[in-house]
XYZ file of N, CA and C in Angstrom:
540
model
N -8.585 -16.592 28.220
C -10.050 -17.064 27.914
C -10.307 -16.400 26.657
N -11.251 -17.245 25.792
C -11.641 -16.901 24.607
C -13.295 -16.890 24.585
N -13.821 -16.028 23.923
C -15.411 -15.879 23.876
C -15.606 -15.670 22.465
N -16.518 -16.342 21.706
C -16.990 -16.146 20.343
C -18.175 -16.075 20.427
N -18.622 -14.680 19.713
C -19.969 -14.206 19.601
C -20.480 -13.918 18.028
N -21.785 -14.302 17.681
C -22.156 -13.877 16.525
C -23.585 -13.128 16.695
N -23.535 -11.821 16.085
C -24.828 -11.073 16.176
C -25.334 -11.165 14.768
N -26.670 -11.373 14.872
C -27.544 -11.427 13.604
C -28.753 -10.886 13.681
N -29.146 -10.202 12.592
C -30.457 -9.441 12.415
C -30.586 -9.181 11.126
N -31.381 -7.935 10.973
C -31.557 -7.471 9.616
C -30.778 -6.074 9.448
N -30.527 -5.613 8.353
C -29.848 -4.304 8.032
C -30.651 -3.286 8.738
N -29.913 -2.422 9.346
C -30.488 -1.299 10.138
C -30.586 -1.424 11.442
N -30.512 -2.586 12.080
C -30.468 -3.005 13.265
C -29.300 -2.764 14.243
N -28.335 -2.294 13.712
C -26.926 -1.972 14.357
C -26.141 -3.219 14.593
N -26.342 -4.204 14.030
C -25.570 -5.511 14.075
C -24.075 -5.326 14.005
N -23.624 -4.700 13.057
C -22.309 -4.454 12.771
C -21.623 -3.440 13.710
N -22.352 -2.387 14.266
C -21.861 -1.649 15.196
C -21.554 -2.352 16.453
N -22.492 -3.398 16.951
C -21.935 -4.098 17.835
C -20.665 -4.906 17.786
N -20.386 -5.593 16.749
C -19.215 -6.008 16.506
C -18.067 -5.055 16.411
N -18.312 -3.813 15.812
C -17.144 -2.866 15.950
C -16.841 -2.391 17.274
N -17.769 -2.167 18.109
C -17.595 -1.651 19.328
C -16.931 -2.526 20.289
N -17.151 -3.904 19.996
C -16.484 -4.881 20.892
C -15.149 -5.017 20.612
N -14.710 -4.969 19.226
C -13.489 -5.128 18.550
C -12.684 -4.057 19.084
N -12.993 -2.894 19.029
C -12.468 -1.616 19.421
C -12.157 -1.709 20.884
N -13.298 -1.836 21.631
C -13.120 -1.989 23.153
C -12.043 -3.076 23.415
N -12.257 -4.149 22.984
C -11.143 -5.119 23.346
C -9.596 -4.814 23.001
N -9.386 -4.031 22.104
C -8.179 -3.724 21.564
C -7.718 -2.692 22.767
N -8.729 -1.608 23.016
C -8.327 -0.567 24.271
C -8.000 -1.242 25.357
N -8.586 -2.365 25.652
C -8.560 -2.993 26.957
C -7.417 -4.035 26.974
N -6.557 -4.020 25.924
C -5.309 -4.902 25.967
C -5.639 -6.447 25.605
N -6.982 -6.521 24.953
C -7.153 -7.940 24.628
C -7.077 -8.095 23.025
N -7.091 -9.237 22.523
C -6.984 -9.536 21.133
C -8.567 -9.775 20.637
N -8.774 -9.290 19.330
C -10.090 -9.414 18.909
C -10.051 -9.729 17.331
N -11.123 -10.322 16.928
C -11.385 -10.465 15.564
C -12.863 -10.014 15.238
N -13.084 -9.553 14.073
C -14.337 -9.069 13.776
C -14.428 -9.338 12.181
N -15.706 -10.098 12.038
C -15.941 -10.623 10.641
C -17.231 -10.352 10.206
N -17.583 -9.184 9.532
C -18.991 -8.840 9.182
C -19.451 -9.586 8.025
N -20.751 -9.675 8.076
C -21.520 -10.467 6.691
C -22.670 -9.697 6.472
N -22.937 -9.237 5.396
C -24.339 -8.638 5.085
C -24.534 -8.779 3.648
N -26.007 -8.457 3.382
C -26.583 -8.753 1.981
C -26.400 -7.396 1.390
N -26.768 -7.285 0.177
C -26.285 -6.058 -0.670
C -27.272 -4.891 -0.195
N -28.356 -5.080 0.317
C -29.379 -4.173 0.868
C -28.833 -3.315 2.053
N -28.911 -2.208 2.296
C -28.541 -1.342 3.259
C -29.501 -1.675 4.560
N -30.863 -1.575 4.309
C -31.859 -1.753 5.623
C -32.761 -2.839 4.864
N -33.013 -3.818 5.872
C -33.893 -4.904 5.537
C -33.351 -6.154 5.229
N -32.171 -6.142 4.666
C -31.584 -7.494 4.132
C -30.919 -8.041 5.614
N -30.313 -9.255 5.241
C -29.664 -9.892 6.377
C -28.383 -9.364 6.635
N -28.084 -9.258 8.131
C -26.618 -8.850 8.601
C -26.140 -9.811 9.706
N -25.045 -10.028 9.663
C -24.405 -10.789 10.897
C -22.908 -10.566 11.022
N -22.280 -10.609 12.329
C -20.946 -10.340 12.198
C -20.496 -11.499 13.472
N -19.358 -11.849 13.132
C -18.826 -12.819 14.228
C -17.450 -12.019 14.991
N -17.482 -12.078 16.296
C -16.417 -11.394 17.097
C -15.740 -12.556 17.809
N -14.635 -12.592 17.864
C -13.873 -13.401 19.000
C -13.054 -12.312 19.785
N -13.222 -12.751 21.041
C -12.396 -11.879 22.054
C -11.702 -12.826 22.785
N -10.335 -12.411 23.080
C -9.473 -13.275 23.897
C -8.260 -12.548 24.564
N -7.865 -13.123 25.625
C -6.633 -12.619 26.239
C -5.422 -13.248 25.653
N -5.548 -14.184 24.879
C -4.534 -14.777 23.904
C -4.658 -14.472 22.621
N -3.573 -15.016 21.887
C -3.630 -14.877 20.442
C -4.718 -15.848 19.782
N -5.500 -15.211 18.836
C -6.588 -15.795 18.189
C -6.161 -16.386 17.062
N -6.427 -17.830 16.719
C -5.897 -18.499 15.649
C -6.564 -18.063 14.325
N -8.031 -17.865 14.546
C -8.725 -17.817 13.108
C -10.015 -17.024 13.638
N -10.543 -16.026 12.730
C -11.768 -15.551 12.859
C -13.050 -16.288 12.697
N -12.629 -17.407 11.921
C -13.869 -18.318 11.490
C -14.127 -19.423 12.753
N -15.187 -19.330 13.134
C -15.545 -20.352 14.431
C -16.773 -21.120 13.909
N -16.665 -22.368 14.266
C -17.659 -23.548 13.764
C -18.846 -23.513 15.114
N -18.469 -23.394 16.150
C -19.416 -23.501 17.346
C -19.207 -22.284 18.168
N -19.994 -21.543 18.495
C -20.149 -20.274 19.133
C -20.377 -20.316 20.708
N -19.900 -19.505 21.488
C -20.286 -19.321 22.841
C -21.545 -18.567 23.032
N -21.618 -17.567 22.109
C -22.938 -16.779 22.376
C -23.305 -16.339 20.977
N -24.815 -16.190 20.706
C -25.374 -15.922 19.627
C -26.272 -14.879 20.165
N -26.524 -13.669 19.431
C -27.478 -12.617 19.663
C -28.400 -12.561 18.524
N -29.626 -13.025 18.712
C -30.548 -13.195 17.549
C -31.533 -11.953 17.741
N -31.272 -10.913 16.757
C -32.009 -9.653 16.936
C -33.559 -9.712 16.388
N -33.627 -10.902 15.282
C -35.038 -11.010 14.863
C -35.282 -12.542 14.672
N -36.414 -13.035 14.269
C -36.678 -14.564 14.197
C -36.004 -15.146 13.086
N -35.924 -14.788 11.880
C -35.052 -15.515 10.861
C -33.585 -15.811 11.477
N -32.907 -14.725 12.436
C -31.676 -15.113 12.769
C -31.739 -16.150 13.883
N -32.764 -16.343 14.778
C -32.762 -17.322 15.517
C -32.964 -18.721 14.961
N -33.868 -18.772 13.846
C -34.016 -19.897 13.085
C -32.796 -20.507 12.548
N -31.993 -19.576 11.789
C -30.640 -19.773 11.176
C -29.507 -20.152 12.176
N -29.348 -19.341 13.276
C -28.240 -19.608 14.087
C -28.293 -20.202 15.434
N -29.478 -20.796 15.710
C -29.529 -21.414 17.009
C -28.799 -22.572 17.125
N -28.724 -23.418 15.865
C -27.715 -24.490 16.010
C -26.381 -24.380 15.986
N -25.883 -23.053 15.961
C -24.502 -22.727 15.842
C -23.724 -22.602 17.289
N -24.689 -22.447 18.216
C -24.417 -22.499 19.723
C -23.893 -23.560 20.110
N -22.548 -23.545 20.834
C -22.038 -24.985 21.296
C -22.651 -25.231 22.696
N -22.879 -26.619 22.957
C -23.785 -26.974 24.052
C -22.947 -26.285 25.309
N -23.862 -25.716 26.013
C -23.395 -25.010 27.425
C -23.385 -23.479 27.202
N -23.445 -23.251 25.747
C -23.292 -21.824 25.434
C -24.659 -20.999 25.659
N -24.767 -19.811 25.121
C -25.886 -19.037 25.432
C -26.490 -18.303 24.048
N -27.726 -18.107 24.081
C -28.417 -17.433 22.943
C -29.232 -16.308 23.650
N -28.983 -15.233 23.097
C -29.758 -13.808 23.646
C -30.697 -13.656 22.496
N -32.084 -13.414 22.946
C -33.174 -13.260 21.988
C -33.592 -12.020 22.192
N -33.932 -11.181 21.106
C -34.685 -10.040 21.218
C -36.292 -10.418 21.325
N -36.597 -10.718 22.399
C -38.066 -11.178 22.489
C -39.158 -10.036 22.120
N -38.717 -8.864 21.821
C -39.556 -7.803 21.277
C -39.952 -8.134 19.878
N -39.125 -8.771 19.224
C -39.304 -9.171 17.781
C -39.359 -10.713 17.496
N -38.920 -11.442 18.375
C -38.869 -12.938 18.291
C -39.960 -13.467 19.277
N -40.961 -14.199 18.637
C -42.110 -14.702 19.452
C -41.983 -16.044 19.847
N -41.076 -16.795 19.162
C -40.840 -18.202 19.468
C -39.733 -18.327 20.436
N -39.665 -19.619 21.090
C -38.758 -19.884 22.044
C -37.442 -20.731 21.544
N -36.524 -20.686 22.183
C -35.391 -21.447 21.753
C -35.687 -23.044 21.913
N -35.460 -23.832 20.875
C -35.938 -25.088 20.969
C -34.805 -25.947 21.475
N -33.694 -25.636 22.071
C -32.691 -26.567 22.664
C -32.607 -26.557 24.066
N -32.297 -27.591 24.829
C -32.320 -27.394 26.169
C -30.808 -27.654 26.646
N -29.891 -27.522 25.776
C -28.490 -27.823 26.358
C -27.585 -26.536 26.330
N -28.510 -25.328 26.039
C -27.833 -23.983 25.835
C -28.703 -23.053 26.866
N -27.978 -22.042 27.375
C -28.795 -20.919 28.208
C -29.527 -20.163 27.203
N -30.845 -19.785 27.396
C -31.665 -18.843 26.657
C -31.957 -17.629 27.560
N -31.512 -16.475 26.861
C -31.840 -15.278 27.540
C -32.806 -14.341 26.677
N -34.071 -14.015 27.262
C -35.009 -13.324 26.326
C -35.000 -11.842 26.845
N -34.734 -10.895 26.012
C -34.549 -9.447 26.258
C -35.375 -8.827 25.389
N -36.419 -8.138 25.944
C -37.373 -7.238 25.214
C -36.653 -5.905 24.760
N -35.618 -6.186 23.800
C -34.812 -4.901 23.536
C -35.502 -3.679 22.889
N -36.331 -3.919 21.950
C -36.869 -2.968 21.519
C -38.003 -2.191 22.221
N -38.670 -2.892 23.218
C -39.512 -2.407 24.211
C -38.778 -1.467 25.143
N -37.546 -1.931 25.730
C -36.741 -1.249 26.688
C -36.208 0.058 25.935
N -35.794 -0.139 24.597
C -35.279 0.992 23.956
C -36.209 1.991 23.768
N -37.474 1.695 23.386
C -38.514 2.672 23.240
C -39.017 3.376 24.516
N -38.781 2.802 25.527
C -39.029 3.212 26.940
C -37.901 4.410 27.331
N -36.654 4.109 26.836
C -35.614 5.007 26.918
C -35.501 6.345 25.962
N -36.274 5.994 24.997
C -36.511 7.153 23.954
C -36.457 6.984 22.593
N -35.829 5.675 22.226
C -35.555 5.476 20.666
C -35.232 3.990 20.515
N -36.280 3.484 19.591
C -36.001 1.980 19.181
C -34.838 1.595 18.553
N -34.098 2.807 18.200
C -32.824 2.563 17.423
C -31.659 2.147 18.168
N -31.820 1.996 19.544
C -30.885 1.633 20.501
C -30.919 0.217 21.019
N -31.881 -0.561 20.601
C -32.193 -1.888 20.880
C -30.797 -2.762 20.853
N -30.194 -2.420 19.865
C -28.709 -3.178 19.728
C -28.016 -2.957 20.966
N -27.983 -1.640 21.493
C -27.136 -1.369 22.518
C -27.751 -1.974 23.926
N -28.976 -2.057 23.917
C -29.667 -3.053 25.047
C -29.106 -4.379 24.997
N -29.145 -5.054 23.987
C -28.613 -6.411 23.587
C -27.109 -6.504 23.901
N -26.309 -5.371 23.339
C -24.950 -5.507 23.761
C -24.787 -5.368 25.296
N -25.337 -4.650 26.009
C -25.229 -4.695 27.387
C -25.672 -6.244 28.067
N -26.534 -6.750 27.526
C -27.002 -8.126 28.147
C -25.883 -9.050 27.786
N -25.317 -8.936 26.508
C -24.278 -9.649 26.150
C -23.015 -9.608 27.049
N -22.627 -8.393 27.462
C -21.625 -8.033 28.488
C -21.869 -8.751 29.806
N -23.104 -8.615 30.279
C -23.526 -9.135 31.777
C -23.374 -10.851 31.456
N -23.947 -11.320 30.488
C -23.868 -12.728 30.420
C -22.522 -13.486 30.160
N -21.743 -12.725 29.281
C -20.580 -13.472 29.060
C -19.384 -13.123 29.849
N -19.440 -11.924 30.440
C -18.219 -11.355 31.193
C -16.906 -11.500 30.274
N -17.051 -11.219 29.118
C -15.887 -11.505 28.151
C -14.963 -10.258 28.178
N -15.507 -9.280 28.501
C -14.760 -7.759 28.413
C -15.491 -6.712 29.376
N -14.460 -6.167 30.006
C -15.145 -5.267 30.962
C -16.035 -4.144 30.394
N -17.379 -3.922 31.006
C -18.277 -3.069 30.431
C -17.783 -1.556 30.260
N -16.876 -1.296 31.076
C -16.470 0.143 31.086
C -15.538 0.235 29.827
N -14.936 -0.692 29.348
C -14.233 -0.506 28.222
C -15.123 -0.285 26.881
N -16.220 -0.963 26.956
C -17.258 -0.862 25.932
C -17.836 0.471 25.931
N -18.175 0.978 27.017
C -18.945 2.265 27.444
C -17.958 3.529 26.858
N -16.442 3.172 27.255
C -15.541 4.437 26.829
C -15.496 4.461 25.456
N -15.573 3.195 24.694
C -15.292 3.189 23.187
C -16.437 3.738 22.580
N -17.743 3.355 23.121
C -19.020 3.923 22.556
C -18.789 5.478 22.592
N -18.320 5.868 23.671
C -18.198 7.449 23.884
C -17.528 8.087 22.866
N -16.303 7.370 22.490
C -15.269 7.813 21.657
C -15.781 7.798 20.083
N -16.539 6.614 19.798
C -17.051 6.576 18.557
C -18.204 7.359 18.303
N -18.902 7.810 19.309
C -20.125 8.814 19.238
C -19.576 10.330 19.480
N -18.269 10.491 19.667
C -17.870 11.920 20.002
C -18.334 12.985 19.221
N -18.569 12.699 17.903
C -19.210 13.688 16.916
C -20.615 13.996 17.227
N -21.318 13.034 17.730
C -22.740 13.283 18.192
C -22.996 13.108 19.571
N -22.548 14.116 20.359
C -22.725 13.903 21.875
C -24.095 13.898 22.381
N -24.986 14.157 21.871
C -26.389 14.258 22.079
C -26.922 12.484 22.437
N -26.219 11.803 21.442
C -26.549 10.377 21.486
C -25.884 9.511 22.582
N -24.757 10.095 23.053
C -23.974 9.323 24.182
C -24.770 8.902 25.373
N -25.752 9.886 26.011
C -26.396 9.594 27.072
C -27.553 8.357 26.717
N -28.042 8.526 25.857
C -29.141 7.427 25.284
C -28.490 6.225 25.119
N -27.407 6.042 24.329
C -26.699 4.808 24.230
C -26.197 4.128 25.625
N -25.626 5.112 26.173
C -24.961 4.578 27.700
C -26.228 3.979 28.478
N -27.489 4.632 28.555
C -28.538 4.143 29.377
C -28.979 2.715 28.655
N -28.900 2.561 27.437
C -29.286 1.303 26.714
C -28.234 0.177 27.389
N -26.927 0.603 27.114
C -26.251 -0.650 27.524
C -26.152 -0.915 28.981
N -26.339 0.101 29.831
C -26.565 -0.209 31.259
C -27.729 -0.888 31.592
N -28.865 -0.583 30.911
C -30.133 -1.272 30.866
C -29.947 -2.811 30.720
N -29.216 -3.214 29.687
C -28.866 -4.466 29.106
C -28.098 -5.214 30.023
N -27.197 -4.484 30.653
C -26.375 -5.010 31.724
C -27.101 -5.291 33.004
N -28.163 -4.485 33.325
C -28.889 -4.712 34.693
C -29.857 -5.769 34.441
N -30.064 -6.407 33.271
C -31.104 -7.255 33.205
C -30.823 -8.424 33.728
N -31.669 -9.358 34.245
C -31.468 -10.516 34.846
C -32.703 -11.445 34.566
N -33.864 -10.935 34.605
C -34.964 -11.792 34.376
C -35.297 -12.264 33.015
N -35.785 -13.339 32.870
C -36.165 -13.915 31.532
C -35.072 -14.737 31.092
N -34.220 -15.396 31.733
C -33.049 -16.125 31.270
C -33.349 -17.497 32.199
N -33.192 -18.658 31.372
C -33.067 -19.987 31.843
C -32.288 -20.860 31.172
């Protein structure tokens, strides 16, 4: 099974981190993965996106023309990438920052108030992890335990951040409302 994902937002939202975690987690789970980041020259505030392909078979190319899932972390990302989702695919929208709805009826739309959830957990900087958890629940492309273990390894130098990020991923995993 192959699953393609594009994560898009602005610099500083943790777009690239989602892609890295998925790539490393897939590798540790014995899967194949490609990860292709793209971002503007600005460190924060510019555009950022990354494409991740996860598969239990060999992956022919990291370039994908139509995606299974798009995570739109802000409104410009929804506008730009909504059309990239293949019919029957899914778009996950950060409804804390995106006020418009998805304009397509041939895809599943999942609205996640990621920033609001992250703030309730203690930091709006973990909104990306809430969206990552939602992706894991929606796509079933990779075992959540693999991603949680990879996150713990990646943050091993900052152990105080592990429980917060784990709570954010689990919050996203447990979300079911807001999708249609």
